[in-house]
Each structure stands twice: as C-alpha cells, then as structure tokens.
Tab-separated table of C-alpha atoms in Angstrom:
chain	number	residue	atom	x	y	z
E	27	MET	CA	-97.922	169.230	202.703
E	28	SER	CA	-96.600	172.671	201.949
E	29	GLY	CA	-95.231	172.780	205.470
E	30	LEU	CA	-92.999	169.808	204.656
E	31	ARG	CA	-91.804	171.221	201.338
E	32	ALA	CA	-90.277	174.308	202.875
E	33	PRO	CA	-87.751	172.431	205.009
E	34	PHE	CA	-87.034	170.132	202.084
E	35	ALA	CA	-86.211	173.044	199.816
E	36	ALA	CA	-84.094	174.713	202.465
E	37	ALA	CA	-82.201	171.497	203.141
E	38	ALA	CA	-81.582	170.969	199.436
E	39	LEU	CA	-80.313	174.504	199.095
E	40	LEU	CA	-77.984	174.204	202.060
E	41	GLY	CA	-76.704	170.855	200.826
E	42	ALA	CA	-76.016	172.261	197.401
E	43	LEU	CA	-74.189	175.241	198.815
E	44	GLY	CA	-72.121	172.972	201.008
E	45	LEU	CA	-71.236	170.806	198.041
E	46	LEU	CA	-70.242	173.839	196.027
E	47	SER	CA	-68.023	175.176	198.771
E	48	SER	CA	-66.330	171.834	199.267
E	49	CYS	CA	-65.485	171.775	195.577
E	50	ALA	CA	-64.092	175.270	195.561
E	51	VAL	CA	-61.907	175.348	198.648
E	52	GLY	CA	-58.457	173.748	198.626
E	53	PRO	CA	-56.006	173.359	201.472
E	54	GLY	CA	-54.655	176.819	200.910
E	55	TYR	CA	-51.076	175.940	199.963
E	56	GLY	CA	-50.952	176.862	196.328
E	57	ASP	CA	-53.345	174.331	194.991
E	58	SER	CA	-55.046	171.158	196.078
E	59	GLY	CA	-52.934	168.996	193.836
E	60	TYR	CA	-56.025	167.517	192.238
E	61	ALA	CA	-56.928	167.827	188.594
E	62	GLY	CA	-60.306	167.312	187.024
E	63	VAL	CA	-62.038	164.323	188.494
E	64	GLY	CA	-59.423	163.698	191.121
E	65	TYR	CA	-55.952	163.070	189.738
E	66	VAL	CA	-53.367	163.685	192.431
E	67	GLY	CA	-50.558	165.444	190.650
E	68	GLY	CA	-49.543	168.805	189.344
E	69	TYR	CA	-49.095	171.470	191.922
E	70	TYR	CA	-48.900	175.219	191.770
E	71	ASP	CA	-46.137	176.526	193.949
E	72	PRO	CA	-47.409	179.243	196.239
E	73	CYS	CA	-45.093	181.908	195.005
E	74	CYS	CA	-42.996	183.008	192.250
E	75	TYR	CA	-39.663	184.110	190.991
E	76	SER	CA	-38.850	186.817	188.556
E	77	GLY	CA	-36.192	187.464	185.985
E	78	SER	CA	-32.935	185.577	185.990
E	79	TRP	CA	-32.161	183.059	188.670
E	80	GLY	CA	-28.784	184.640	189.022
E	81	TRP	CA	-26.555	181.695	189.545
E	82	GLY	CA	-23.895	180.113	187.473
E	83	GLY	CA	-20.215	179.518	187.486
E	84	HIS	CA	-19.408	177.985	190.820
E	85	TYR	CA	-22.938	177.094	191.930
E	86	HIS	CA	-22.972	173.446	191.012
E	87	VAL	CA	-26.217	171.525	191.054
E	88	GLY	CA	-25.306	168.463	189.032
E	89	PRO	CA	-24.256	164.982	190.104
E	90	PRO	CA	-20.632	164.002	190.418
E	91	PRO	CA	-18.980	162.749	187.239
E	92	GLY	CA	-18.539	159.108	186.560
E	93	GLY	CA	-21.790	157.817	185.186
E	94	GLY	CA	-22.097	155.141	187.806
E	95	PRO	CA	-21.516	154.231	191.387
E	96	HIS	CA	-17.881	153.148	191.177
E	97	SER	CA	-16.344	155.151	188.389
E	98	GLY	CA	-13.535	156.855	190.179
E	99	TYR	CA	-15.563	157.278	193.323
E	100	GLY	CA	-15.310	154.902	196.180
E	101	HIS	CA	-18.478	153.315	197.405
E	102	ALA	CA	-19.658	154.376	200.819
E	103	PRO	CA	-18.742	151.878	203.494
E	104	PRO	CA	-21.571	149.742	204.822
E	105	GLY	CA	-23.026	151.333	207.862
E	106	GLY	CA	-21.570	154.674	207.040
E	107	GLY	CA	-19.923	156.607	209.724
E	108	GLY	CA	-17.487	158.208	207.354
E	109	HIS	CA	-15.260	161.001	208.348
E	110	PRO	CA	-16.465	162.947	211.319
E	111	PRO	CA	-17.230	166.574	210.775
E	112	PRO	CA	-14.612	168.902	212.086
E	113	GLY	CA	-16.001	170.535	215.146
E	114	GLY	CA	-19.593	169.727	214.551
E	115	PRO	CA	-22.192	167.153	215.384
E	116	GLU	CA	-22.944	164.416	212.944
E	117	HIS	CA	-26.228	164.420	211.156
E	118	GLY	CA	-28.443	161.433	211.143
E	119	GLY	CA	-28.194	158.599	213.560
E	120	GLY	CA	-29.798	160.609	216.269
E	121	GLY	CA	-27.344	163.479	216.213
E	122	GLU	CA	-28.487	166.821	217.476
E	123	HIS	CA	-29.033	169.678	215.102
E	124	GLY	CA	-28.231	173.240	215.567
E	125	SER	CA	-25.864	173.111	218.489
E	126	GLY	CA	-23.541	176.020	218.165
E	127	GLY	CA	-25.561	177.283	215.276
E	128	GLU	CA	-24.004	174.823	212.868
E	129	HIS	CA	-25.252	171.662	211.245
E	130	GLY	CA	-22.020	169.840	211.332
E	131	GLY	CA	-20.251	171.977	208.829
E	132	SER	CA	-20.023	170.916	205.263
E	133	SER	CA	-19.718	167.264	206.028
E	134	GLY	CA	-20.901	164.677	208.451
E	135	HIS	CA	-24.376	163.555	207.563
E	136	GLY	CA	-23.184	160.110	208.452
E	137	GLY	CA	-25.378	157.085	208.693
E	138	GLY	CA	-24.207	155.503	205.498
E	139	GLY	CA	-22.535	158.069	203.501
E	140	HIS	CA	-19.072	159.428	203.627
E	141	GLY	CA	-16.562	156.769	202.945
E	142	GLY	CA	-15.225	157.548	199.517
E	143	GLY	CA	-17.162	160.259	197.795
E	144	ALA	CA	-20.582	160.368	196.298
E	145	PRO	CA	-21.726	157.979	193.604
E	146	SER	CA	-22.981	159.254	190.291
E	147	ILE	CA	-26.036	158.683	188.171
E	148	PRO	CA	-26.577	155.425	186.284
E	149	GLY	CA	-24.134	155.252	183.413
E	150	HIS	CA	-25.431	152.291	181.494
E	151	PRO	CA	-26.992	153.305	178.200
E	152	ARG	CA	-30.116	151.735	176.870
Z	22	MET	CA	-95.007	166.250	190.282
Z	23	ARG	CA	-96.092	169.431	188.545
Z	24	VAL	CA	-97.823	170.682	191.659
Z	25	GLN	CA	-94.819	169.875	193.841
Z	26	PHE	CA	-92.444	171.786	191.551
Z	27	VAL	CA	-94.672	174.829	191.622
Z	28	HIS	CA	-94.560	174.751	195.417
Z	29	LEU	CA	-90.792	174.390	195.371
Z	30	GLU	CA	-90.542	177.603	193.395
Z	31	ARG	CA	-91.968	179.445	196.327
Z	32	TRP	CA	-88.688	178.863	198.123
Z	33	MET	CA	-86.156	179.273	195.408
Z	34	PRO	CA	-86.093	180.825	191.958
Z	35	ARG	CA	-86.280	178.450	189.002
Z	36	GLY	CA	-82.666	179.205	187.984
Z	37	LEU	CA	-81.358	178.369	191.411
Z	38	GLY	CA	-83.370	175.189	191.439
Z	39	VAL	CA	-81.763	174.109	188.188
Z	40	ALA	CA	-78.330	174.961	189.578
Z	41	VAL	CA	-78.983	172.883	192.667
Z	42	ILE	CA	-80.095	169.912	190.616
Z	43	CYS	CA	-77.047	170.214	188.357
Z	44	CYS	CA	-74.739	170.385	191.341
Z	45	LEU	CA	-76.314	167.337	192.896
Z	46	LEU	CA	-75.966	165.444	189.634
Z	47	ALA	CA	-72.383	166.546	188.947
Z	48	PRO	CA	-70.723	164.202	191.433
Z	49	ALA	CA	-72.708	161.336	190.027
Z	50	ALA	CA	-71.527	162.224	186.541
Z	51	ALA	CA	-67.944	162.364	187.796
Z	52	PHE	CA	-68.239	158.952	189.360
Z	53	ALA	CA	-69.661	157.642	186.107
Z	54	GLN	CA	-66.476	158.557	184.220
Z	55	PRO	CA	-63.933	155.821	183.627
Z	56	PRO	CA	-61.010	155.728	186.049
Z	57	PHE	CA	-58.091	158.032	185.438
Z	58	GLU	CA	-55.896	155.856	183.208
Z	59	VAL	CA	-52.385	157.057	183.829
Z	60	PRO	CA	-49.666	154.819	182.414
Z	61	ALA	CA	-47.784	152.298	184.476
Z	62	ILE	CA	-44.400	153.380	185.753
Z	63	SER	CA	-42.641	150.209	184.677
Z	64	ALA	CA	-43.535	148.188	181.634
Z	65	SER	CA	-40.638	145.780	181.938
Z	66	GLY	CA	-42.642	143.049	183.621
Z	67	THR	CA	-40.095	142.732	186.407
Z	68	VAL	CA	-41.215	144.443	189.564
Z	69	GLU	CA	-38.011	146.070	190.716
Z	70	ARG	CA	-38.048	148.624	193.509
Z	71	HIS	CA	-35.850	151.677	193.825
Z	72	PRO	CA	-37.057	153.670	196.812
Z	73	GLY	CA	-35.782	157.204	196.618
Z	74	LYS	CA	-35.608	157.312	192.848
Z	75	VAL	CA	-37.454	160.061	190.996
Z	76	ILE	CA	-39.806	158.047	188.825
Z	77	TRP	CA	-42.377	160.555	187.573
Z	78	VAL	CA	-42.994	164.263	187.154
Z	79	ASP	CA	-46.156	166.228	186.520
Z	80	LEU	CA	-46.294	169.732	185.160
Z	81	VAL	CA	-49.123	171.982	186.263
Z	82	THR	CA	-49.843	174.708	183.751
Z	83	PRO	CA	-52.707	177.001	182.805
Z	84	ASP	CA	-52.394	176.051	179.116
Z	85	LEU	CA	-52.051	172.381	178.210
Z	86	ALA	CA	-51.935	172.930	174.439
Z	87	GLY	CA	-49.355	175.676	174.753
Z	88	ALA	CA	-47.213	173.536	177.047
Z	89	GLU	CA	-47.400	170.624	174.619
Z	90	HIS	CA	-46.222	172.880	171.818
Z	91	PHE	CA	-43.273	174.101	173.868
Z	92	TYR	CA	-42.070	170.749	175.171
Z	93	SER	CA	-42.595	169.054	171.841
Z	94	GLY	CA	-40.397	171.669	170.209
Z	95	MET	CA	-37.830	171.486	172.982
Z	96	PHE	CA	-37.377	167.777	173.496
Z	97	GLY	CA	-39.259	165.964	170.758
Z	98	TRP	CA	-41.910	164.745	173.149
Z	99	THR	CA	-45.252	163.506	171.913
Z	100	PHE	CA	-48.431	163.529	173.948
Z	101	GLN	CA	-51.231	161.163	174.768
Z	102	GLN	CA	-54.395	162.892	175.851
Z	103	ILE	CA	-55.865	161.158	178.878
Z	104	ARG	CA	-58.477	163.755	179.743
Z	105	PRO	CA	-59.124	167.254	178.435
Z	106	GLU	CA	-57.091	168.529	181.361
Z	107	TYR	CA	-54.357	165.873	181.449
Z	108	ALA	CA	-51.861	164.529	178.927
Z	109	VAL	CA	-48.957	162.128	179.203
Z	110	ALA	CA	-45.662	163.136	177.626
Z	111	LEU	CA	-43.781	160.414	175.782
Z	112	LEU	CA	-40.398	160.039	174.163
Z	113	GLY	CA	-40.002	157.139	171.807
Z	114	GLY	CA	-43.233	155.708	173.139
Z	115	ARG	CA	-42.028	155.766	176.739
Z	116	PRO	CA	-44.084	157.821	179.206
Z	117	LEU	CA	-41.884	160.307	181.021
Z	118	GLY	CA	-44.283	162.682	182.720
Z	119	GLY	CA	-47.682	164.256	182.760
Z	120	ILE	CA	-49.079	167.686	182.097
Z	121	VAL	CA	-51.986	168.885	184.186
Z	122	GLN	CA	-54.004	171.892	183.088
Z	123	ARG	CA	-55.477	173.899	185.895
Z	124	PRO	CA	-56.529	177.511	185.824
Z	125	ILE	CA	-54.644	179.802	188.124
Z	126	PRO	CA	-57.204	181.184	190.553
Z	127	THR	CA	-58.146	184.727	189.697
Z	128	GLY	CA	-56.217	187.284	191.674
Z	129	GLN	CA	-53.713	184.757	192.996
Z	130	LYS	CA	-50.053	184.548	192.127
Z	131	ARG	CA	-49.128	180.957	191.570
Z	132	GLN	CA	-46.063	179.390	190.064
Z	133	PRO	CA	-46.438	176.691	187.418
Z	134	GLY	CA	-43.875	173.973	187.904
Z	135	TRP	CA	-42.956	170.325	187.640
Z	136	LEU	CA	-43.927	168.197	190.622
Z	137	THR	CA	-41.315	165.578	191.532
Z	138	PHE	CA	-42.538	162.046	192.341
Z	139	ILE	CA	-40.187	159.964	194.462
Z	140	ALA	CA	-40.541	156.189	194.645
Z	141	VAL	CA	-41.556	154.479	197.854
Z	142	SER	CA	-42.394	150.851	198.505
Z	143	ASP	CA	-45.170	151.513	201.007
Z	144	LEU	CA	-46.973	154.826	200.649
Z	145	GLU	CA	-48.788	154.604	203.964
Z	146	ALA	CA	-45.616	153.939	205.913
Z	147	ALA	CA	-43.672	156.596	204.042
Z	148	SER	CA	-46.468	159.111	204.579
Z	149	LYS	CA	-46.411	158.505	208.301
Z	150	LEU	CA	-42.656	158.956	208.342
Z	151	ALA	CA	-42.894	162.161	206.357
Z	152	LEU	CA	-45.561	163.633	208.606
Z	153	ALA	CA	-43.654	162.577	211.709
Z	154	HIS	CA	-40.606	164.430	210.385
Z	155	GLY	CA	-42.397	167.675	209.725
Z	156	ALA	CA	-43.940	167.298	206.268
Z	157	LYS	CA	-47.363	168.647	205.462
Z	158	ASN	CA	-49.828	166.660	203.402
Z	159	LEU	CA	-51.053	168.676	200.426
Z	160	ALA	CA	-53.074	166.013	198.631
Z	161	PRO	CA	-54.079	162.769	200.348
Z	162	PRO	CA	-53.174	159.363	198.918
Z	163	LYS	CA	-55.085	158.177	195.908
Z	164	THR	CA	-54.763	154.926	193.996
Z	165	TYR	CA	-54.976	154.555	190.212
Z	166	PRO	CA	-55.496	151.246	188.426
Z	167	ARG	CA	-52.221	150.883	186.523
Z	168	ARG	CA	-50.137	153.412	188.396
Z	169	GLY	CA	-50.288	152.698	192.092
Z	170	SER	CA	-50.799	155.111	194.965
Z	171	GLN	CA	-49.540	158.651	195.176
Z	172	ALA	CA	-49.814	161.630	197.477
Z	173	VAL	CA	-48.424	165.160	197.573
Z	174	PHE	CA	-46.528	166.743	200.444
Z	175	ALA	CA	-44.566	169.829	201.355
Z	176	ASP	CA	-41.291	169.057	203.083
Z	177	PRO	CA	-40.423	170.862	206.320
Z	178	GLU	CA	-38.849	173.707	204.360
Z	179	GLY	CA	-41.939	174.052	202.161
Z	180	ALA	CA	-40.847	172.416	198.903
Z	181	ALA	CA	-43.644	170.418	197.296
Z	182	PHE	CA	-42.970	166.832	196.274
Z	183	ALA	CA	-44.962	163.661	195.749
Z	184	MET	CA	-44.507	160.077	196.818
Z	185	LEU	CA	-45.506	157.242	194.526
Z	186	SER	CA	-45.797	153.561	195.266
Z	187	SER	CA	-45.909	152.049	191.808
Z	188	SER	CA	-48.020	148.936	191.366
Z	189	THR	CA	-45.734	147.752	188.566
Z	190	GLY	CA	-42.458	148.511	190.264
Z	191	ASP	CA	-40.018	151.284	189.454
Z	192	SER	CA	-38.243	151.999	186.217
Z	193	GLY	CA	-34.756	150.570	185.923
Z	194	ASP	CA	-31.445	152.346	186.348
Z	195	TYR	CA	-30.167	153.425	182.978
Z	196	LEU	CA	-28.468	156.454	181.599
Z	197	SER	CA	-31.153	158.772	180.331
Z	198	THR	CA	-31.223	159.454	176.626
Z	199	PRO	CA	-31.393	163.057	175.379
Z	200	GLY	CA	-34.912	164.313	175.973
Z	201	GLU	CA	-35.404	162.278	179.147
Z	202	TRP	CA	-35.193	163.452	182.739
Z	203	ILE	CA	-31.706	162.887	184.048
Z	204	TRP	CA	-31.367	164.677	187.378
Z	205	SER	CA	-33.270	166.391	190.177
Z	206	SER	CA	-32.171	169.081	192.571
Z	207	LEU	CA	-33.788	170.471	195.672
Z	208	LEU	CA	-33.050	174.142	196.274
Z	209	THR	CA	-33.748	174.789	199.905
Z	210	SER	CA	-33.045	177.113	202.762
Z	211	ASP	CA	-31.502	174.540	205.099
Z	212	THR	CA	-29.648	171.757	203.330
Z	213	ALA	CA	-28.797	169.856	206.498
Z	214	LYS	CA	-32.373	169.829	207.763
Z	215	SER	CA	-33.655	168.842	204.342
Z	216	ALA	CA	-31.060	166.093	204.011
Z	217	ASP	CA	-32.108	164.659	207.344
Z	218	PHE	CA	-35.754	164.752	206.336
Z	219	TYR	CA	-35.285	162.990	203.002
Z	220	LYS	CA	-32.894	160.500	204.537
Z	221	ALA	CA	-35.421	159.637	207.227
Z	222	VAL	CA	-38.290	159.221	204.791
Z	223	PHE	CA	-36.564	157.556	201.836
Z	224	GLY	CA	-33.528	155.949	203.452
Z	225	TYR	CA	-31.005	157.781	201.313
Z	226	GLU	CA	-27.301	157.723	201.812
Z	227	VAL	CA	-26.217	161.328	202.152
Z	228	TYR	CA	-22.963	162.740	200.803
Z	229	ASP	CA	-21.632	166.231	201.222
Z	230	LEU	CA	-19.863	167.653	198.220
Z	231	PRO	CA	-16.973	170.084	198.235
Z	232	SER	CA	-18.045	173.598	197.460
Z	233	ASP	CA	-16.323	176.787	196.498
Z	234	ASP	CA	-19.426	178.947	196.240
Z	235	GLY	CA	-20.267	179.331	199.891
Z	236	ALA	CA	-23.342	177.177	199.488
Z	237	GLN	CA	-23.863	173.645	200.747
Z	238	HIS	CA	-24.344	170.862	198.249
Z	239	VAL	CA	-25.485	167.386	199.208
Z	240	ILE	CA	-26.060	164.249	197.163
Z	241	LEU	CA	-28.858	161.833	198.023
Z	242	ALA	CA	-28.102	158.304	196.891
Z	243	SER	CA	-29.841	154.947	196.902
Z	244	ASP	CA	-28.915	151.640	195.283
Z	245	ASP	CA	-25.387	153.078	194.977
Z	246	TYR	CA	-26.623	155.738	192.576
Z	247	ALA	CA	-26.926	159.455	192.985
Z	248	ARG	CA	-30.649	160.226	192.923
Z	249	ALA	CA	-30.814	163.926	193.626
Z	250	GLY	CA	-28.951	166.895	194.991
Z	251	ILE	CA	-29.797	169.312	197.768
Z	252	HIS	CA	-28.434	172.815	197.466
Z	253	THR	CA	-28.593	176.003	199.438
Z	254	LEU	CA	-31.020	178.407	197.815
Z	255	PRO	CA	-29.081	180.765	195.576
Z	256	PRO	CA	-29.077	184.420	196.590
Z	257	GLY	CA	-32.371	186.110	195.851
Z	258	HIS	CA	-34.412	182.915	196.092
Z	259	VAL	CA	-36.810	182.606	198.963
Z	260	HIS	CA	-39.021	179.662	198.092
Z	261	PRO	CA	-37.611	176.130	198.326
Z	262	ARG	CA	-38.430	174.021	195.313
Z	263	TRP	CA	-37.475	170.915	193.422
Z	264	LEU	CA	-35.961	171.423	189.989
Z	265	ASN	CA	-35.740	168.615	187.450
Z	266	PHE	CA	-33.288	168.414	184.566
Z	267	VAL	CA	-33.752	167.052	181.060
Z	268	ARG	CA	-30.727	165.654	179.306
Z	269	VAL	CA	-29.831	167.629	176.201
Z	270	ILE	CA	-26.997	167.369	173.737
Z	271	ASP	CA	-26.218	171.077	173.602
Z	272	THR	CA	-27.420	173.525	176.233
Z	273	GLN	CA	-26.576	176.547	174.078
Z	274	GLN	CA	-28.765	175.264	171.309
Z	275	ALA	CA	-31.467	174.202	173.750
Z	276	THR	CA	-31.653	177.569	175.483
Z	277	ALA	CA	-31.879	179.305	172.122
Z	278	GLN	CA	-34.673	176.940	171.183
Z	279	ALA	CA	-36.472	177.705	174.449
Z	280	VAL	CA	-36.440	181.406	173.697
Z	281	ALA	CA	-37.618	180.794	170.134
Z	282	LEU	CA	-40.552	178.823	171.545
Z	283	GLY	CA	-41.574	181.564	173.946
Z	284	GLY	CA	-39.648	180.496	177.011
Z	285	ARG	CA	-36.970	182.313	178.991
Z	286	VAL	CA	-33.465	181.548	180.140
Z	287	LEU	CA	-33.181	181.656	183.923
Z	288	VAL	CA	-29.601	180.427	184.179
Z	289	GLU	CA	-27.283	180.715	181.197
Z	290	PRO	CA	-25.297	177.592	180.321
Z	291	TYR	CA	-22.237	176.972	182.462
Z	292	VAL	CA	-19.999	174.013	183.187
Z	293	ASP	CA	-21.106	172.030	186.218
Z	294	ARG	CA	-19.107	169.650	188.377
Z	295	HIS	CA	-19.599	166.658	186.111
Z	296	GLY	CA	-17.914	168.465	183.249
Z	297	GLY	CA	-20.967	169.114	181.119
Z	298	HIS	CA	-23.015	172.249	180.723
Z	299	VAL	CA	-26.111	172.991	182.776
Z	300	ALA	CA	-28.751	175.667	182.240
Z	301	VAL	CA	-32.205	176.506	183.541
Z	302	ILE	CA	-35.069	177.713	181.395
Z	303	ALA	CA	-38.686	178.608	182.049
Z	304	ASP	CA	-41.451	177.501	179.733
Z	305	PRO	CA	-43.832	180.185	178.384
Z	306	TYR	CA	-45.967	179.900	181.533
Z	307	GLY	CA	-43.054	180.181	183.927
Z	308	ALA	CA	-42.395	176.570	184.911
Z	309	PRO	CA	-38.650	176.162	185.460
Z	310	VAL	CA	-36.840	173.274	183.785
Z	311	GLY	CA	-33.206	172.330	184.073
Z	312	LEU	CA	-31.117	171.340	181.077
Z	313	MET	CA	-28.092	169.127	181.485
Z	314	GLU	CA	-25.491	167.803	179.108
Z	315	TRP	CA	-24.046	164.426	179.915
Z	316	THR	CA	-21.076	163.586	177.771
Z	317	ALA	CA	-20.046	160.213	176.485
Z	318	ALA	CA	-16.989	160.369	178.716
Z	319	ASP	CA	-19.199	160.753	181.758
Z	320	ALA	CA	-21.601	158.104	180.606
Z	321	GLN	CA	-19.381	155.102	181.077
Z	322	ALA	CA	-21.150	151.830	180.751
Z	323	ASP	CA	-21.596	149.959	183.987
Z	324	PRO	CA	-21.052	146.257	183.353
Z	325	ALA	CA	-22.878	145.414	186.558
Z	326	LEU	CA	-26.169	146.477	185.061
Z	327	PRO	CA	-28.142	144.377	182.623
Z	328	PRO	CA	-28.988	145.818	179.237
Z	329	ARG	CA	-32.338	147.497	179.043
Z	330	PRO	CA	-34.764	146.301	176.405
Z	331	SER	CA	-34.619	148.848	173.627
Z	332	THR	CA	-37.720	150.595	172.388
Z	333	PRO	CA	-38.180	152.606	169.228
Z	334	GLN	CA	-36.910	156.138	169.448
Z	335	SER	CA	-38.372	159.203	167.895
Z	336	GLY	CA	-37.513	162.811	168.205
Z	337	GLY	CA	-34.987	163.864	170.770
Z	338	ALA	CA	-33.548	166.804	172.536
Z	339	PRO	CA	-31.337	169.342	170.860
C-alpha cells in the first residue's frame, strides 16, 4: 500500500504546483486582462509616461465641431473614393502601404471617407 | 483515513499538504461563486447596433477605494460594488464604466489606465479579422450573462483595446452630458497603419483632418458620426495608447479639482479644433483621462435622432 501512496503524493504535489503556476503566469504583455474570478477587462499598459505630456496648442485631438453628422460638414459620398492623395497611394481598398516611404500623405484613406469633411459626434441632447 | 494521512506526511510536510488541498479546492470555490454580474450595455429595450462605437471603459488601478474617491470628486460618479475587486461607475444611475482593482506585480513598472471597449456585432468574426490584420490577443473572449462577450487585444502598434458584442445592443447616439465619456483618441506611432487596421476590423469610414502641427490626425466614423480620432504620438511619447475623454463644463476648474484630489495635470487646458477646451489629467495612480468641453453652440440638436428617454440625474462634472 505504501508503494502506491508515494506516487499519489508526488502526483498531487506536481498537480498543485502546476495549478499554482497556471494561476500566476499571464501572457506577459502588461497584465492578463482578467480580474478576480475571471472578468475580462482592465489592463495595465506595459510601460509608463512621466511628467507632463507636453502637447497643447496646435496638437488637436478632438472631433470636428458641429455636434452631428451634417452640421456644416458634408456627408461622405457613398462608396467613398474622395479626393485622391497628391502623389501618394490611397489607403484602404487594397492600396499598397509604404511605397516611397509615405502613406499617402495627409489624405487618401479612401474607401468611404473623403467627400466633404469628417462628421462630428452626436449632437442630440438627452 | 488516519493511517493514510500519516503515510502521506512521509512525502510532504503537513503545511505543504494543507496548501495543496487549499489550492485544489480554490478553483471549486471560484466556480461556486455567482457569475460576474456586470450591467447591460443598453437598457433601452431596443437592440440597436453601432459597430465601431466606444460603448464601455474599464479602469485598472491598484486602489479601488482611492480611485472611487477621485472619480467621485471629479465627475460626481457613484459606484456599485460588484465584487471586492470590481465596481461599476454610474452617473445619474446610468453605468458608464468599471473599475478593476489589481495589484501591480512587485518589481514591475505598469501603467494604470482606462481600457477602451469598441462595439462589434460578432465578436468571433471581429476577433478573426483583428488577428488577421496583425492584432495580438491579450485576453480571450469571455461571455457574461447580461453583458455579452468581450475580449482584449493589442493593435498592430501595441495599443490595448477591447471588443464587446453586447447582448442587449449598443447604447444610443446622444450628446454626452457633463460627467459622461464623450470622445476617444488613439495616440499611435503610425496613424495610417492604425487607421487601416481599425477600418478593416470595425468598418469605419476614415477621414483625414487638416493639421498645422506636423502630426497626422484621422477621424474614425460610423453611422455618420465621429467615433474616435487617431493621432501621431506627440513628441516624447513612445507607447501607443487609447485615451478617453470625459465631458466637463470647465476644464480649468476640472484640472484644479484633479490636483486637489491628488491627481496631476498632463496637458494644460487649450482650445481644440471644435472650439472648446481640452486637457489631460492623471488620477492619483497615474491613469490618464482626457477632459473635454463641448459648448452649447457645438451641441446642436440633430432632428434626425429620436429623443432619448430621460433618467434621473445626480452629480455632474465641474
């Protein structure tokens, strides 16, 4: 009997260690994205910033004005196409990236976008 | 049984034996807990879909109570505790995000932040598209009873984001009230590559915006609405990330409030392209949050949209 208990104990120990390691090791990119008993959400970015972010003035991150899709901004034409980029390939729609070291300049993502300016965020209040 | 246990001790110390038993029982205890009851995305009863819309955000922080104190003081949010390590933030009774408490692993430098959840109709199909276009899966899909299915990815440039297929549909398109999320921006190293990725996965229309700062700025739109922006990483930034903005009435007042509550100002208020002020703060644990004014002049009513059922309001952003 004691000869059977030794393998049992060893197997239990190995199993427990394996279970522990599986709990402790994430995918290695910041954090596993799981919380507690398995909620997928919340994620630690792998690295950090320090001090001021150092932008302002002309670095604009907001949406266009207008408060809606048609307020002073034309709606993109169906099917897109838009204005072709000057001297650069069009993005989307199978266009090639990186030729000539450019991505089509500052315009030309195409494929449904560039007819009359960008829309804005929803403008209807509650 | 007594004899067997004595024999077992030959092979492992009693303490280790107890640890092994506890570890074996722990998963069973976890399974015995009730399901993770996160709130539904849409409570309107009409299952409308807005693929590409940012419909949820989750903050990961090492201090849930401290984060609640900060965001309550900043935006008037209240909190519903779901688990000891998870709370839902509400404004006027409406859920607008979650806060996840997780310890930062000892010796590791990690950045607390808000994870951006983008709506998809079919998570499996969208996941395949994302992976085929260079994304990396960070947390596999998981389904929650009232929420739907969600999974976390890093885009090809490394910015983390999540996809969510809501089982109750997506929230409607309305102008955010002060204290609610109003805008999302991706700061990335290659705007064109990122735009192509998000367009391929979410079907966005992509618009380039004029720029006088040497950076590239792109708008991602769906349903004829701007959903997010993509911007060249500002000088000095090396890690692509999503940044979400809360609507505030006064960014000057809000940034002062952030400092008073233990946060920091990362970008001082300035006038953005829409005419209102924008600023970026960090909460006391370092998670960056954007602040955005949206004036009445900008917030023109859109007669094409139906009125949203009103719900009681409480609190609010400065």
